[in-house]
Amino acid sequence: MRKIAVLTSGGDAPGMNAAIRGVVRCANSRGMDVYGIERGYDGLIKGNIFRMDSRSVSDTIQKGGTILKTARCPEFATEEGIRKGGDVLNAYGIEGLIVIGGDGSFRGMKDLTDLCGIRCMGIPGTIDNDLGYTDFTLGFDTAVNTVLDALNKIRDTMTSHDRACIIEVMGRHCGDIALYAGIAGGAESIIVPELPFNIDDVCDKMRRNVIKGKVSDIIVLAEGVCSCDALKAQIHDRTGVTIRTVKLGYIQRGGTPSMADRVLAARCADRAVELLFNDCKESRVIGTKDNKIIDMNIDEALAIKKEFNTQMMEIAMRLSF
Ligand code: ADP
Ligand code: F6P
């Protein structure tokens, strides 16, 4: 293949620019032409496509967000929308597409393959870390570090006032951001959608913490469970304790990508380009397993259910005993 395109889709994630840069430069260095598509599948359907070269991605590796912009595009979840996208790629003579996005974006990519025969490579870009086939997704490490930075600051003030605080973090249906930030930040409780949670246990632990002399109590709550305000009301009803809440929100999606996300972006981009350069006959997704870069057939990858790391949760519970 000599002519390929790249787009970002779904929620943005730190490291997406590093991945776009990696795609453009790894492709150009192999003599391939690269086209950028703006605003994900929406831009594909509308033909918002332009030629990119090495200079188009200068000074972008350290930037959060995505220079190609992103979108959620309901039309692309229809057969008509997908066929329109396939027609645009064919009209430009583009032979392969690299999609940087999450689970939904990969489902769109699979449909584009099945309905239009376009070969696509997926690079996992989402802060949620909710894809089963890969250990990590681009943006997750940065998002967790952003949460940690906030958690440390919140801890300072909660300790000064002898207070408890619920910190609500993103992740959609996945508890990984809460789990990793909770362990690294020394949270007293971590509540995730993957595991059953008993409000009475949380309240009992808060009471025990007071008896043990703990002066602050941080509960990291994944958004997929409930809102921090709903949890606060339940705890207050049972204990009468005054508790503060912080919903971290979009701060988790922005910011300069960490070293881990930049390096993962570069490695995934190079593999995706290599597969297209070698005329791989099927659509695949790139990821990382045991710190090695892997690629896998898109159907197989999408069939793998994300498994929650219960061992890490057990460690977290021992640490906050
Ligand atoms: P993410 O890729 O981060 O999971 P979304 O779930 O919002 O984000 O998906 C991004 C886009 O991918 C959607 O707006 C839509 O255009 C496309 N998409 C999602 N699900 C499907 C699907 N089942 N079939 C085709 N396209 C889909
Ligand atoms: O998928 C990334 C993510 O940030 C989730 O953690 C969150 O639930 C969702 O996107 C928010 O999406 P939106 O920006 O469309 O509200």
mmCIF file of C-alpha atoms and ligand atoms in Angstrom:
data_model
loop_
_atom_site.group_PDB
_atom_site.id
_atom_site.type_symbol
_atom_site.label_atom_id
_atom_site.label_comp_id
_atom_site.label_asym_id
_atom_site.label_seq_id
_atom_site.Cartn_x
_atom_site.Cartn_y
_atom_site.Cartn_z
ATOM 1 C CA MET A 1 0.000 0.000 0.000
ATOM 2 C CA ARG A 2 1.225 3.466 -0.818
ATOM 3 C CA LYS A 3 -1.678 5.771 0.059
ATOM 4 C CA ILE A 4 -3.228 5.724 3.517
ATOM 5 C CA ALA A 5 -5.345 7.954 5.792
ATOM 6 C CA VAL A 6 -5.570 8.537 9.529
ATOM 7 C CA LEU A 7 -8.377 9.792 11.777
ATOM 8 C CA THR A 8 -9.145 10.164 15.498
ATOM 9 C CA SER A 9 -12.602 9.236 16.788
ATOM 10 C CA GLY A 10 -14.621 9.116 20.027
ATOM 11 C CA GLY A 11 -13.396 10.877 23.177
ATOM 12 C CA ASP A 12 -9.986 12.489 22.741
ATOM 13 C CA ALA A 13 -7.054 11.141 24.748
ATOM 14 C CA PRO A 14 -3.549 12.458 25.502
ATOM 15 C CA GLY A 15 -1.162 10.724 23.118
ATOM 16 C CA MET A 16 -3.432 10.912 20.084
ATOM 17 C CA ASN A 17 -1.197 13.610 18.552
ATOM 18 C CA ALA A 18 1.882 11.518 19.231
ATOM 19 C CA ALA A 19 0.141 8.667 17.376
ATOM 20 C CA ILE A 20 -0.839 10.868 14.397
ATOM 21 C CA ARG A 21 2.750 12.124 14.226
ATOM 22 C CA GLY A 22 4.004 8.552 14.392
ATOM 23 C CA VAL A 23 1.703 7.457 11.563
ATOM 24 C CA VAL A 24 2.703 10.355 9.293
ATOM 25 C CA ARG A 25 6.443 10.039 9.854
ATOM 26 C CA CYS A 26 6.649 6.233 9.870
ATOM 27 C CA ALA A 27 4.619 6.171 6.637
ATOM 28 C CA ASN A 28 6.523 9.000 4.919
ATOM 29 C CA SER A 29 9.818 7.349 5.816
ATOM 30 C CA ARG A 30 8.588 4.223 3.988
ATOM 31 C CA GLY A 31 7.634 6.318 0.933
ATOM 32 C CA MET A 32 3.871 6.222 1.641
ATOM 33 C CA ASP A 33 1.472 9.180 1.224
ATOM 34 C CA VAL A 34 -0.675 10.081 4.226
ATOM 35 C CA TYR A 35 -4.009 11.905 4.329
ATOM 36 C CA GLY A 36 -5.544 13.303 7.523
ATOM 37 C CA ILE A 37 -9.302 13.121 8.034
ATOM 38 C CA GLU A 38 -10.827 15.771 10.309
ATOM 39 C CA ARG A 39 -13.451 15.055 13.001
ATOM 40 C CA GLY A 40 -13.450 11.274 12.835
ATOM 41 C CA TYR A 41 -16.114 9.426 10.867
ATOM 42 C CA ASP A 42 -18.116 12.631 10.502
ATOM 43 C CA GLY A 43 -15.273 14.203 8.517
ATOM 44 C CA LEU A 44 -14.836 11.000 6.528
ATOM 45 C CA ILE A 45 -18.468 11.054 5.392
ATOM 46 C CA LYS A 46 -18.186 14.760 4.543
ATOM 47 C CA GLY A 47 -14.866 14.350 2.726
ATOM 48 C CA ASN A 48 -12.842 16.587 5.079
ATOM 49 C CA ILE A 49 -9.548 15.121 3.938
ATOM 50 C CA PHE A 50 -6.156 16.765 3.388
ATOM 51 C CA ARG A 51 -2.628 15.682 2.602
ATOM 52 C CA MET A 52 -0.203 15.529 5.540
ATOM 53 C CA ASP A 53 3.562 15.510 5.635
ATOM 54 C CA SER A 54 6.321 15.585 8.212
ATOM 55 C CA ARG A 55 5.878 19.321 8.786
ATOM 56 C CA SER A 56 2.120 18.970 9.445
ATOM 57 C CA VAL A 57 2.974 17.166 12.664
ATOM 58 C CA SER A 58 5.862 19.345 13.880
ATOM 59 C CA ASP A 59 5.596 20.498 17.491
ATOM 60 C CA THR A 60 2.652 18.217 18.268
ATOM 61 C CA ILE A 61 4.121 15.309 20.257
ATOM 62 C CA GLN A 62 3.709 17.112 23.587
ATOM 63 C CA LYS A 63 0.202 18.420 22.946
ATOM 64 C CA GLY A 64 -2.993 17.028 24.428
ATOM 65 C CA GLY A 65 -6.213 16.763 22.417
ATOM 66 C CA THR A 66 -6.048 15.867 18.741
ATOM 67 C CA ILE A 67 -4.926 18.105 15.887
ATOM 68 C CA LEU A 68 -7.267 16.137 13.608
ATOM 69 C CA LYS A 69 -10.190 16.937 15.934
ATOM 70 C CA THR A 70 -12.611 14.215 16.922
ATOM 71 C CA ALA A 71 -16.335 13.568 16.950
ATOM 72 C CA ARG A 72 -19.007 11.094 17.822
ATOM 73 C CA CYS A 73 -20.891 10.417 14.596
ATOM 74 C CA PRO A 74 -24.241 8.589 14.942
ATOM 75 C CA GLU A 75 -24.592 8.419 11.128
ATOM 76 C CA PHE A 76 -21.600 6.118 10.934
ATOM 77 C CA ALA A 77 -23.455 3.536 13.004
ATOM 78 C CA THR A 78 -25.805 3.104 9.973
ATOM 79 C CA GLU A 79 -25.104 1.131 6.795
ATOM 80 C CA GLU A 80 -25.722 4.220 4.667
ATOM 81 C CA GLY A 81 -23.178 6.252 6.649
ATOM 82 C CA ILE A 82 -20.540 3.543 6.422
ATOM 83 C CA ARG A 83 -21.019 3.166 2.661
ATOM 84 C CA LYS A 84 -20.670 6.938 2.231
ATOM 85 C CA GLY A 85 -17.371 6.773 4.142
ATOM 86 C CA GLY A 86 -16.150 3.885 1.970
ATOM 87 C CA ASP A 87 -17.072 5.809 -1.209
ATOM 88 C CA VAL A 88 -15.066 8.859 -0.079
ATOM 89 C CA LEU A 89 -11.963 6.734 0.593
ATOM 90 C CA ASN A 90 -12.314 5.038 -2.793
ATOM 91 C CA ALA A 91 -12.757 8.409 -4.535
ATOM 92 C CA TYR A 92 -9.439 9.582 -3.056
ATOM 93 C CA GLY A 93 -7.746 6.303 -3.961
ATOM 94 C CA ILE A 94 -6.947 5.699 -0.306
ATOM 95 C CA GLU A 95 -6.089 2.033 0.214
ATOM 96 C CA GLY A 96 -5.880 1.767 3.983
ATOM 97 C CA LEU A 97 -7.160 3.647 7.042
ATOM 98 C CA ILE A 98 -5.673 4.008 10.521
ATOM 99 C CA VAL A 99 -8.283 4.686 13.212
ATOM 100 C CA ILE A 100 -7.158 6.046 16.580
ATOM 101 C CA GLY A 101 -10.025 5.583 19.046
ATOM 102 C CA GLY A 102 -11.830 3.297 21.445
ATOM 103 C CA ASP A 103 -14.267 0.411 21.302
ATOM 104 C CA GLY A 104 -16.981 2.299 19.366
ATOM 105 C CA SER A 105 -14.479 3.604 16.827
ATOM 106 C CA PHE A 106 -13.164 0.063 16.307
ATOM 107 C CA ARG A 107 -16.730 -1.193 15.713
ATOM 108 C CA GLY A 108 -17.068 1.463 13.016
ATOM 109 C CA MET A 109 -13.762 0.316 11.555
ATOM 110 C CA LYS A 110 -14.970 -3.286 11.486
ATOM 111 C CA ASP A 111 -18.153 -2.253 9.648
ATOM 112 C CA LEU A 112 -16.095 -0.296 7.118
ATOM 113 C CA THR A 113 -14.073 -3.440 6.486
ATOM 114 C CA ASP A 114 -17.089 -5.771 6.287
ATOM 115 C CA LEU A 115 -19.274 -3.529 4.112
ATOM 116 C CA CYS A 116 -16.737 -1.731 1.923
ATOM 117 C CA GLY A 117 -13.652 -3.987 1.978
ATOM 118 C CA ILE A 118 -11.421 -1.179 3.306
ATOM 119 C CA ARG A 119 -8.424 -2.459 5.236
ATOM 120 C CA CYS A 120 -8.038 -0.627 8.539
ATOM 121 C CA MET A 121 -5.626 -0.659 11.464
ATOM 122 C CA GLY A 122 -6.792 0.414 14.922
ATOM 123 C CA ILE A 123 -4.650 2.200 17.503
ATOM 124 C CA PRO A 124 -6.297 2.145 20.953
ATOM 125 C CA GLY A 125 -6.850 5.765 21.998
ATOM 126 C CA THR A 126 -9.056 6.284 25.049
ATOM 127 C CA ILE A 127 -8.409 7.289 28.645
ATOM 128 C CA ASP A 128 -10.808 4.552 29.802
ATOM 129 C CA ASN A 129 -8.473 1.535 29.282
ATOM 130 C CA ASP A 130 -11.591 -0.498 28.527
ATOM 131 C CA LEU A 131 -10.375 -2.679 25.629
ATOM 132 C CA GLY A 132 -9.945 -6.366 26.470
ATOM 133 C CA TYR A 133 -7.245 -7.281 23.942
ATOM 134 C CA THR A 134 -4.627 -4.770 25.128
ATOM 135 C CA ASP A 135 -3.069 -4.138 28.535
ATOM 136 C CA PHE A 136 -3.130 -0.375 28.016
ATOM 137 C CA THR A 137 -4.707 2.259 25.785
ATOM 138 C CA LEU A 138 -3.229 5.628 24.807
ATOM 139 C CA GLY A 139 -4.175 8.342 27.280
ATOM 140 C CA PHE A 140 -4.808 6.083 30.246
ATOM 141 C CA ASP A 141 -1.419 6.658 31.874
ATOM 142 C CA THR A 142 -1.682 10.436 31.489
ATOM 143 C CA ALA A 143 -5.262 10.498 32.788
ATOM 144 C CA VAL A 144 -4.297 8.476 35.868
ATOM 145 C CA ASN A 145 -1.402 10.850 36.552
ATOM 146 C CA THR A 146 -3.792 13.808 36.244
ATOM 147 C CA VAL A 147 -6.122 12.166 38.774
ATOM 148 C CA LEU A 148 -3.165 11.487 41.063
ATOM 149 C CA ASP A 149 -2.037 15.096 40.939
ATOM 150 C CA ALA A 150 -5.566 16.210 41.890
ATOM 151 C CA LEU A 151 -5.859 13.532 44.571
ATOM 152 C CA ASN A 152 -2.615 14.655 46.222
ATOM 153 C CA LYS A 153 -3.845 18.242 46.356
ATOM 154 C CA ILE A 154 -7.251 17.231 47.682
ATOM 155 C CA ARG A 155 -5.507 15.098 50.321
ATOM 156 C CA ASP A 156 -3.613 18.167 51.586
ATOM 157 C CA THR A 157 -6.729 20.137 52.343
ATOM 158 C CA MET A 158 -8.764 17.172 53.610
ATOM 159 C CA THR A 159 -5.978 16.313 56.059
ATOM 160 C CA SER A 160 -5.802 19.896 57.304
ATOM 161 C CA HIS A 161 -9.535 19.867 58.058
ATOM 162 C CA ASP A 162 -9.902 16.213 59.165
ATOM 163 C CA ARG A 163 -12.340 15.644 56.331
ATOM 164 C CA ALA A 164 -13.528 12.909 53.995
ATOM 165 C CA CYS A 165 -13.887 13.397 50.254
ATOM 166 C CA ILE A 166 -15.321 11.422 47.349
ATOM 167 C CA ILE A 167 -13.393 11.936 44.098
ATOM 168 C CA GLU A 168 -15.391 10.894 41.026
ATOM 169 C CA VAL A 169 -13.270 9.861 38.052
ATOM 170 C CA MET A 170 -14.070 9.004 34.422
ATOM 171 C CA GLY A 171 -13.840 5.623 32.717
ATOM 172 C CA ARG A 172 -17.377 5.057 31.482
ATOM 173 C CA HIS A 173 -18.137 1.394 32.431
ATOM 174 C CA CYS A 174 -14.514 0.625 33.317
ATOM 175 C CA GLY A 175 -12.978 1.061 36.784
ATOM 176 C CA ASP A 176 -9.305 1.112 35.760
ATOM 177 C CA ILE A 177 -8.752 4.856 36.223
ATOM 178 C CA ALA A 178 -10.222 4.598 39.742
ATOM 179 C CA LEU A 179 -8.237 1.443 40.530
ATOM 180 C CA TYR A 180 -4.807 2.666 39.406
ATOM 181 C CA ALA A 181 -5.212 6.206 40.772
ATOM 182 C CA GLY A 182 -6.635 4.826 44.007
ATOM 183 C CA ILE A 183 -3.694 2.490 44.579
ATOM 184 C CA ALA A 184 -1.081 5.057 43.600
ATOM 185 C CA GLY A 185 -2.734 7.799 45.650
ATOM 186 C CA GLY A 186 -3.314 5.717 48.775
ATOM 187 C CA ALA A 187 -7.107 6.010 48.657
ATOM 188 C CA GLU A 188 -8.981 4.629 51.657
ATOM 189 C CA SER A 189 -11.715 3.170 49.396
ATOM 190 C CA ILE A 190 -11.996 2.486 45.665
ATOM 191 C CA ILE A 191 -15.414 1.842 44.147
ATOM 192 C CA VAL A 192 -15.649 0.427 40.608
ATOM 193 C CA PRO A 193 -18.508 -0.835 38.432
ATOM 194 C CA GLU A 194 -16.942 -4.269 37.931
ATOM 195 C CA LEU A 195 -17.262 -5.274 41.599
ATOM 196 C CA PRO A 196 -20.323 -5.287 43.860
ATOM 197 C CA PHE A 197 -20.271 -2.492 46.379
ATOM 198 C CA ASN A 198 -21.973 -2.340 49.732
ATOM 199 C CA ILE A 199 -22.609 1.139 51.113
ATOM 200 C CA ASP A 200 -22.637 -0.188 54.687
ATOM 201 C CA ASP A 201 -19.114 -1.585 54.224
ATOM 202 C CA VAL A 202 -17.915 1.826 53.005
ATOM 203 C CA CYS A 203 -19.508 3.546 56.024
ATOM 204 C CA ASP A 204 -18.095 0.973 58.466
ATOM 205 C CA LYS A 205 -14.641 1.489 57.030
ATOM 206 C CA MET A 206 -14.959 5.265 57.416
ATOM 207 C CA ARG A 207 -15.933 4.813 61.072
ATOM 208 C CA ARG A 208 -13.021 2.417 61.649
ATOM 209 C CA ASN A 209 -10.655 4.904 60.011
ATOM 210 C CA VAL A 210 -11.714 7.608 62.467
ATOM 211 C CA ILE A 211 -11.126 5.227 65.398
ATOM 212 C CA LYS A 212 -7.712 4.315 63.969
ATOM 213 C CA GLY A 213 -6.793 7.981 63.935
ATOM 214 C CA LYS A 214 -6.839 8.577 60.197
ATOM 215 C CA VAL A 215 -7.323 12.288 59.640
ATOM 216 C CA SER A 216 -8.523 12.202 56.045
ATOM 217 C CA ASP A 217 -10.527 9.675 54.074
ATOM 218 C CA ILE A 218 -10.407 9.627 50.292
ATOM 219 C CA ILE A 219 -12.926 7.535 48.358
ATOM 220 C CA VAL A 220 -12.160 7.196 44.641
ATOM 221 C CA LEU A 221 -15.405 6.516 42.801
ATOM 222 C CA ALA A 222 -15.613 5.420 39.169
ATOM 223 C CA GLU A 223 -18.339 7.285 37.256
ATOM 224 C CA GLY A 224 -19.801 3.970 36.045
ATOM 225 C CA VAL A 225 -21.076 3.204 39.574
ATOM 226 C CA CYS A 226 -23.034 6.359 40.444
ATOM 227 C CA SER A 227 -22.413 10.076 40.852
ATOM 228 C CA CYS A 228 -20.365 11.422 43.753
ATOM 229 C CA ASP A 229 -23.387 13.405 44.933
ATOM 230 C CA ALA A 230 -25.569 10.290 45.074
ATOM 231 C CA LEU A 231 -22.908 8.461 47.088
ATOM 232 C CA LYS A 232 -22.410 11.451 49.390
ATOM 233 C CA ALA A 233 -26.146 11.488 50.210
ATOM 234 C CA GLN A 234 -26.130 7.778 51.018
ATOM 235 C CA ILE A 235 -23.100 8.088 53.305
ATOM 236 C CA HIS A 236 -24.511 11.154 55.031
ATOM 237 C CA ASP A 237 -27.858 9.422 55.655
ATOM 238 C CA ARG A 238 -26.107 6.507 57.354
ATOM 239 C CA THR A 239 -23.324 8.231 59.274
ATOM 240 C CA GLY A 240 -24.201 11.899 59.580
ATOM 241 C CA VAL A 241 -20.602 12.598 58.492
ATOM 242 C CA THR A 242 -19.997 15.758 56.469
ATOM 243 C CA ILE A 243 -18.263 14.728 53.297
ATOM 244 C CA ARG A 244 -16.934 16.778 50.374
ATOM 245 C CA THR A 245 -17.138 15.764 46.712
ATOM 246 C CA VAL A 246 -15.007 16.511 43.661
ATOM 247 C CA LYS A 247 -16.005 15.444 40.160
ATOM 248 C CA LEU A 248 -12.771 15.699 38.204
ATOM 249 C CA GLY A 249 -14.454 15.623 34.775
ATOM 250 C CA TYR A 250 -12.736 16.732 31.580
ATOM 251 C CA ILE A 251 -9.459 17.705 33.235
ATOM 252 C CA GLN A 252 -8.722 13.958 32.876
ATOM 253 C CA ARG A 253 -8.923 14.100 29.083
ATOM 254 C CA GLY A 254 -6.531 17.019 28.551
ATOM 255 C CA GLY A 255 -2.900 17.805 29.132
ATOM 256 C CA THR A 256 0.505 16.893 27.819
ATOM 257 C CA PRO A 257 0.882 13.131 27.335
ATOM 258 C CA SER A 258 3.158 11.205 29.692
ATOM 259 C CA MET A 259 6.323 9.471 28.503
ATOM 260 C CA ALA A 260 4.483 6.119 28.616
ATOM 261 C CA ASP A 261 1.698 7.375 26.345
ATOM 262 C CA ARG A 262 4.099 8.988 23.860
ATOM 263 C CA VAL A 263 6.223 5.875 23.583
ATOM 264 C CA LEU A 264 3.167 3.616 23.272
ATOM 265 C CA ALA A 265 1.840 5.940 20.549
ATOM 266 C CA ALA A 266 5.084 5.739 18.582
ATOM 267 C CA ARG A 267 5.279 1.943 18.832
ATOM 268 C CA CYS A 268 1.619 1.402 17.881
ATOM 269 C CA ALA A 269 1.852 3.852 14.969
ATOM 270 C CA ASP A 270 4.908 2.153 13.540
ATOM 271 C CA ARG A 271 3.261 -1.306 13.710
ATOM 272 C CA ALA A 272 0.027 -0.033 12.123
ATOM 273 C CA VAL A 273 1.934 1.551 9.237
ATOM 274 C CA GLU A 274 4.141 -1.511 8.811
ATOM 275 C CA LEU A 275 1.088 -3.778 8.433
ATOM 276 C CA LEU A 276 -0.424 -1.534 5.740
ATOM 277 C CA PHE A 277 2.935 -1.116 3.987
ATOM 278 C CA ASN A 278 3.193 -4.907 3.791
ATOM 279 C CA ASP A 279 -0.332 -5.121 2.305
ATOM 280 C CA CYS A 280 -1.817 -7.007 5.248
ATOM 281 C CA LYS A 281 -4.975 -8.629 3.902
ATOM 282 C CA GLU A 282 -7.247 -8.004 6.896
ATOM 283 C CA SER A 283 -8.110 -5.289 9.391
ATOM 284 C CA ARG A 284 -6.243 -5.524 12.669
ATOM 285 C CA VAL A 285 -5.844 -3.626 15.911
ATOM 286 C CA ILE A 286 -2.582 -2.817 17.649
ATOM 287 C CA GLY A 287 -1.987 -3.040 21.380
ATOM 288 C CA THR A 288 0.432 -4.029 24.091
ATOM 289 C CA LYS A 289 0.748 -7.257 26.085
ATOM 290 C CA ASP A 290 3.462 -7.715 28.700
ATOM 291 C CA ASN A 291 5.170 -4.602 27.285
ATOM 292 C CA LYS A 292 5.395 -6.088 23.785
ATOM 293 C CA ILE A 293 3.539 -4.556 20.850
ATOM 294 C CA ILE A 294 0.950 -6.944 19.436
ATOM 295 C CA ASP A 295 -1.543 -6.888 16.583
ATOM 296 C CA MET A 296 -4.722 -8.910 16.339
ATOM 297 C CA ASN A 297 -7.564 -9.527 13.906
ATOM 298 C CA ILE A 298 -10.301 -6.945 14.568
ATOM 299 C CA ASP A 299 -13.085 -9.536 15.048
ATOM 300 C CA GLU A 300 -11.031 -11.527 17.519
ATOM 301 C CA ALA A 301 -10.019 -8.401 19.420
ATOM 302 C CA LEU A 302 -13.558 -7.075 19.722
ATOM 303 C CA ALA A 303 -14.732 -10.451 21.031
ATOM 304 C CA ILE A 304 -12.338 -10.282 23.987
ATOM 305 C CA LYS A 305 -14.090 -9.004 27.077
ATOM 306 C CA LYS A 306 -12.149 -6.584 29.245
ATOM 307 C CA GLU A 307 -11.226 -8.317 32.494
ATOM 308 C CA PHE A 308 -10.993 -6.360 35.688
ATOM 309 C CA ASN A 309 -7.790 -6.899 37.664
ATOM 310 C CA THR A 310 -9.210 -8.211 40.930
ATOM 311 C CA GLN A 311 -5.722 -8.979 42.267
ATOM 312 C CA MET A 312 -4.885 -5.301 42.142
ATOM 313 C CA MET A 313 -8.084 -4.499 43.991
ATOM 314 C CA GLU A 314 -7.128 -7.022 46.669
ATOM 315 C CA ILE A 315 -3.766 -5.263 47.030
ATOM 316 C CA ALA A 316 -5.567 -1.927 47.308
ATOM 317 C CA MET A 317 -7.752 -3.324 50.080
ATOM 318 C CA ARG A 318 -4.765 -4.660 51.994
ATOM 319 C CA LEU A 319 -2.969 -1.317 51.644
ATOM 320 C CA SER A 320 -5.950 0.584 53.043
ATOM 321 C CA PHE A 321 -6.846 -1.968 55.718
HETATM 322 P P1 ADP B 1 -14.938 5.349 21.514
HETATM 323 O O1 ADP B 1 -14.353 5.037 20.188
HETATM 324 O O2 ADP B 1 -14.033 6.172 22.363
HETATM 325 O O3 ADP B 1 -15.495 4.120 22.215
HETATM 326 P P2 ADP B 1 -17.675 6.067 20.797
HETATM 327 O O4 ADP B 1 -18.290 4.862 21.426
HETATM 328 O O5 ADP B 1 -18.381 7.357 20.975
HETATM 329 O O6 ADP B 1 -16.184 6.327 21.276
HETATM 330 O O7 ADP B 1 -17.565 5.744 19.243
HETATM 331 C C1 ADP B 1 -16.989 6.702 18.353
HETATM 332 C C2 ADP B 1 -17.715 6.653 17.045
HETATM 333 O O8 ADP B 1 -17.565 5.369 16.442
HETATM 334 C C3 ADP B 1 -19.229 6.853 17.102
HETATM 335 O O9 ADP B 1 -19.619 8.189 17.182
HETATM 336 C C4 ADP B 1 -19.661 6.239 15.788
HETATM 337 O O10 ADP B 1 -19.393 7.112 14.711
HETATM 338 C C5 ADP B 1 -18.706 5.058 15.664
HETATM 339 N N1 ADP B 1 -19.353 3.849 16.175
HETATM 340 C C6 ADP B 1 -19.600 3.528 17.460
HETATM 341 N N2 ADP B 1 -20.227 2.337 17.552
HETATM 342 C C7 ADP B 1 -20.392 1.903 16.300
HETATM 343 C C8 ADP B 1 -20.971 0.732 15.716
HETATM 344 N N3 ADP B 1 -21.490 -0.237 16.479
HETATM 345 N N4 ADP B 1 -20.955 0.612 14.377
HETATM 346 C C9 ADP B 1 -20.394 1.580 13.610
HETATM 347 N N5 ADP B 1 -19.841 2.702 14.088
HETATM 348 C C10 ADP B 1 -19.826 2.858 15.406
HETATM 349 O O1 F6P B 2 -14.510 7.584 26.646
HETATM 350 C C1 F6P B 2 -13.824 8.640 27.253
HETATM 351 C C2 F6P B 2 -14.761 9.414 28.146
HETATM 352 O O2 F6P B 2 -14.051 10.523 28.672
HETATM 353 C C3 F6P B 2 -15.407 8.603 29.276
HETATM 354 O O3 F6P B 2 -14.519 8.415 30.348
HETATM 355 C C4 F6P B 2 -16.590 9.487 29.593
HETATM 356 O O4 F6P B 2 -17.635 8.733 30.199
HETATM 357 C C5 F6P B 2 -17.012 9.972 28.238
HETATM 358 O O5 F6P B 2 -15.855 9.914 27.405
HETATM 359 C C6 F6P B 2 -17.547 11.374 28.201
HETATM 360 O O6 F6P B 2 -17.931 11.627 26.901
HETATM 361 P P1 F6P B 2 -18.418 13.055 26.366
HETATM 362 O O7 F6P B 2 -17.213 13.901 26.247
HETATM 363 O O8 F6P B 2 -19.026 12.767 25.047
HETATM 364 O O9 F6P B 2 -19.380 13.558 27.384
#
